[in-house]
Tab-separated table of C-alpha atoms in Angstrom:
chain	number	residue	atom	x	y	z
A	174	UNK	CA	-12.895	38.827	24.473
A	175	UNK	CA	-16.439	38.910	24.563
A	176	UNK	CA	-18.291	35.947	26.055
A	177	UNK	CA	-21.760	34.474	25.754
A	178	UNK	CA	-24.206	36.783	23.770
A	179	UNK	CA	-26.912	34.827	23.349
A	180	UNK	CA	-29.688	35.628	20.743
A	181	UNK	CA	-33.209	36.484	22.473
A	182	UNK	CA	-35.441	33.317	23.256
A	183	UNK	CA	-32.631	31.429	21.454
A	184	UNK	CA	-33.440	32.168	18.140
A	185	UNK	CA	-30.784	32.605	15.638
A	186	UNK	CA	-29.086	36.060	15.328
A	187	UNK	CA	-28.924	35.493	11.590
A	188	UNK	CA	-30.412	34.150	8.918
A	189	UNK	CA	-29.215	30.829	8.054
A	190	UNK	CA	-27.720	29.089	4.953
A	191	UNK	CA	-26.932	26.444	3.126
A	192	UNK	CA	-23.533	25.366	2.533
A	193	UNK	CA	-22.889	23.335	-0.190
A	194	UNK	CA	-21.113	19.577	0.743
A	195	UNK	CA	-20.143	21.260	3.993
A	196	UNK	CA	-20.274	20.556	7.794
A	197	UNK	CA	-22.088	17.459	6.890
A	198	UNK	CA	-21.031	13.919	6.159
A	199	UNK	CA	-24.036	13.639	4.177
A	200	UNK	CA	-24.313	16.711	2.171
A	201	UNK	CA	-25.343	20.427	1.846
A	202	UNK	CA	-25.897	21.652	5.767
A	203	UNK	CA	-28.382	24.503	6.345
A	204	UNK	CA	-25.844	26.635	9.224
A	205	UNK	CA	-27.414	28.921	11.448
A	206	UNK	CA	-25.868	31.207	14.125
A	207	UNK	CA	-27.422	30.588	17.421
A	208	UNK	CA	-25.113	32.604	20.127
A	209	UNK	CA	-21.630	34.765	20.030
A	210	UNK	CA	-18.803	32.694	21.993
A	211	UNK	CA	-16.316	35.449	21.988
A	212	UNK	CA	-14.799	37.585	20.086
A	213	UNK	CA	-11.407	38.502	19.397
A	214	UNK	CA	-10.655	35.376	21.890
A	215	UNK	CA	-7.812	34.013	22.804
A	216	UNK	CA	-6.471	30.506	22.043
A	217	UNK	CA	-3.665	28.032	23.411
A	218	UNK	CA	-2.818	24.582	22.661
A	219	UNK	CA	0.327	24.057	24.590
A	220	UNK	CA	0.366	20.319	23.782
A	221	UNK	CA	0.583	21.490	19.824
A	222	UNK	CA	2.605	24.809	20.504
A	223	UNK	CA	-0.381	26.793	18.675
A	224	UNK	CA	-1.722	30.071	20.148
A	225	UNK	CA	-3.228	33.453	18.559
A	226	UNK	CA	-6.567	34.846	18.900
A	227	UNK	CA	-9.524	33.980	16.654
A	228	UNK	CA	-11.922	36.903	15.829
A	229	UNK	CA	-14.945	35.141	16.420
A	230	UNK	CA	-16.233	32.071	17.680
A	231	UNK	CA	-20.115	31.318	17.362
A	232	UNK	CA	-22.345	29.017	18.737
A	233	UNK	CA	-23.491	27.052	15.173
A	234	UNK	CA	-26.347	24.815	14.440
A	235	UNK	CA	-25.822	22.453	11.041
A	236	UNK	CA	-29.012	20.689	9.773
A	237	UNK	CA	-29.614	18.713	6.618
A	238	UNK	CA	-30.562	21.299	4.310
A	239	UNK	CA	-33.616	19.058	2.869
A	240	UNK	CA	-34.899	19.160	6.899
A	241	UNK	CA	-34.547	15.193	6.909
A	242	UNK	CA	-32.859	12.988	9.300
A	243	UNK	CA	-33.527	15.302	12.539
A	244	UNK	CA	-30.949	13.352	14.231
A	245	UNK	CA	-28.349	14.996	12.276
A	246	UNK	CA	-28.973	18.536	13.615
A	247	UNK	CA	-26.013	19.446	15.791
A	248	UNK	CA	-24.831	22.774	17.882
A	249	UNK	CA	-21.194	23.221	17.044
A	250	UNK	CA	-18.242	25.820	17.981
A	251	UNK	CA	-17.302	27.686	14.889
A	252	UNK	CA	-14.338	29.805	14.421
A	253	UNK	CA	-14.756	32.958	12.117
A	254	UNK	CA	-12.052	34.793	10.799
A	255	UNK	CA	-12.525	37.888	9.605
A	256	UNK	CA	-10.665	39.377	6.447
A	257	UNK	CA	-10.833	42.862	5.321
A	258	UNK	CA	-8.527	45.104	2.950
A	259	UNK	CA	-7.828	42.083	0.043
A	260	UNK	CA	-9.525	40.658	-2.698
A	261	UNK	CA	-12.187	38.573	-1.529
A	262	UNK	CA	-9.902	35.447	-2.672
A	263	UNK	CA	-8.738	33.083	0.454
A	264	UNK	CA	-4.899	32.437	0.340
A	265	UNK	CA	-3.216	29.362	1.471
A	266	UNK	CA	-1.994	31.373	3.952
A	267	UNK	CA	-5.642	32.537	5.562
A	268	UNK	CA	-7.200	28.992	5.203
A	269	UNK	CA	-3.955	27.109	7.021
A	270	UNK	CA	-4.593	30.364	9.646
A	271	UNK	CA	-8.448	29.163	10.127
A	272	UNK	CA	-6.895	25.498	10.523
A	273	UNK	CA	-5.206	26.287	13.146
A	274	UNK	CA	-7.589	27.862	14.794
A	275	UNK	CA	-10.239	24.646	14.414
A	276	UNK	CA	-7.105	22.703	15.583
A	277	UNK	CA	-6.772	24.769	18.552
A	278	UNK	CA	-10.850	24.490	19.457
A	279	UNK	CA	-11.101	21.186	19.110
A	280	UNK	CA	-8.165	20.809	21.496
A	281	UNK	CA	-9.701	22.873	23.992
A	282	UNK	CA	-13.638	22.303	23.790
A	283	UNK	CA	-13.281	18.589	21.898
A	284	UNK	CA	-14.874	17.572	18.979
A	285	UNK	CA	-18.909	17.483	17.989
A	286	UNK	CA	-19.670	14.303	17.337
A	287	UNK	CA	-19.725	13.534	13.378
A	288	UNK	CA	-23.290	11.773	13.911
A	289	UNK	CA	-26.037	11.980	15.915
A	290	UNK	CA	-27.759	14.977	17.318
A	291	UNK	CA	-26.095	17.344	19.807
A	292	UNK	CA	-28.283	20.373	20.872
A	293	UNK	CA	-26.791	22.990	23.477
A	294	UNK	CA	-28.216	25.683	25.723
A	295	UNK	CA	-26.911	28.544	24.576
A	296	UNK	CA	-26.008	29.277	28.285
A	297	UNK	CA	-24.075	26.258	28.345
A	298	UNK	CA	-21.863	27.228	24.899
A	299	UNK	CA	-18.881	25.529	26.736
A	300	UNK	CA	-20.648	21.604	26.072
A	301	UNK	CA	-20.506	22.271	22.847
A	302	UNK	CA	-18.052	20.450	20.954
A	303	UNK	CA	-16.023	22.282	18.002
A	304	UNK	CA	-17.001	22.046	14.243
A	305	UNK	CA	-14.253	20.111	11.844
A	306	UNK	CA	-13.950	23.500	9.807
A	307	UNK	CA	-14.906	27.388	10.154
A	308	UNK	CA	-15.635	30.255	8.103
A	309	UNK	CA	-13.387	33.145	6.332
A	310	UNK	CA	-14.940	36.565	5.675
């Protein structure tokens, strides 16, 4: 798929929000999209027999959403998965699907680190580490 579109002068492409109790051992995280990874890209985890192809994976920065604690503000990979055609109701079915596809990030790219802050050029997308969940559309 696609690789590397980068917002200009690294600015977020959209507007963030806050997600309630998510992304954050602490609390509501204020998520912003920094950079497109790819899209419609392809994933493999051999060592877990996993494969399929995720429709989007961002370049993510979580923050606190009260601004505190600045070292908590981390650049993560974040699947997206993109639903159309259904009620606007997850399934089992399409959350186990996301899973997978965190599963099959964090294989390839590692894990960001649960503390401490982690900021990436979005040039450099690759250092990042991936989130512990994503997002369904």
């Amino acid at each position: 798929g696609n690789k590397g579109e980068a917002a200009a002068g690294g600015d977020s492409i959209v507007p963030s929000s806050v997600l309630r109790g998510m992304f954050s051992p602490c609390g509501d995280a204020r998520l912003s999209i920094r950079a497109v990874h790819s899209t419609e890209g392809w994933c493999h985890a051999p060592e877990l027999g996993l494969k399929g192809s995720v429709d989007a994976t961002v370049l993510a920065r979580t923050a606190p959403a009260d601004g505190g604690d600045a070292q908590a503000v981390r650049d993560v990979l974040l699947p997206i998965e993109l639903k159309t055609g259904h009620s606007q109701n997850p399934s089992h079915n399409h959350l186990a699907q996301l899973s997978t596809y965190t599963i099959m990030l964090r294989a390839r790219h590692g894990s960001a680190p649960a503390t401490g802050r982690q900021l990436v050029d979005a040039g450099k997308m690759d250092d990042a580490g991936a989130s512990a969940g994503g997002m369904l559309l």
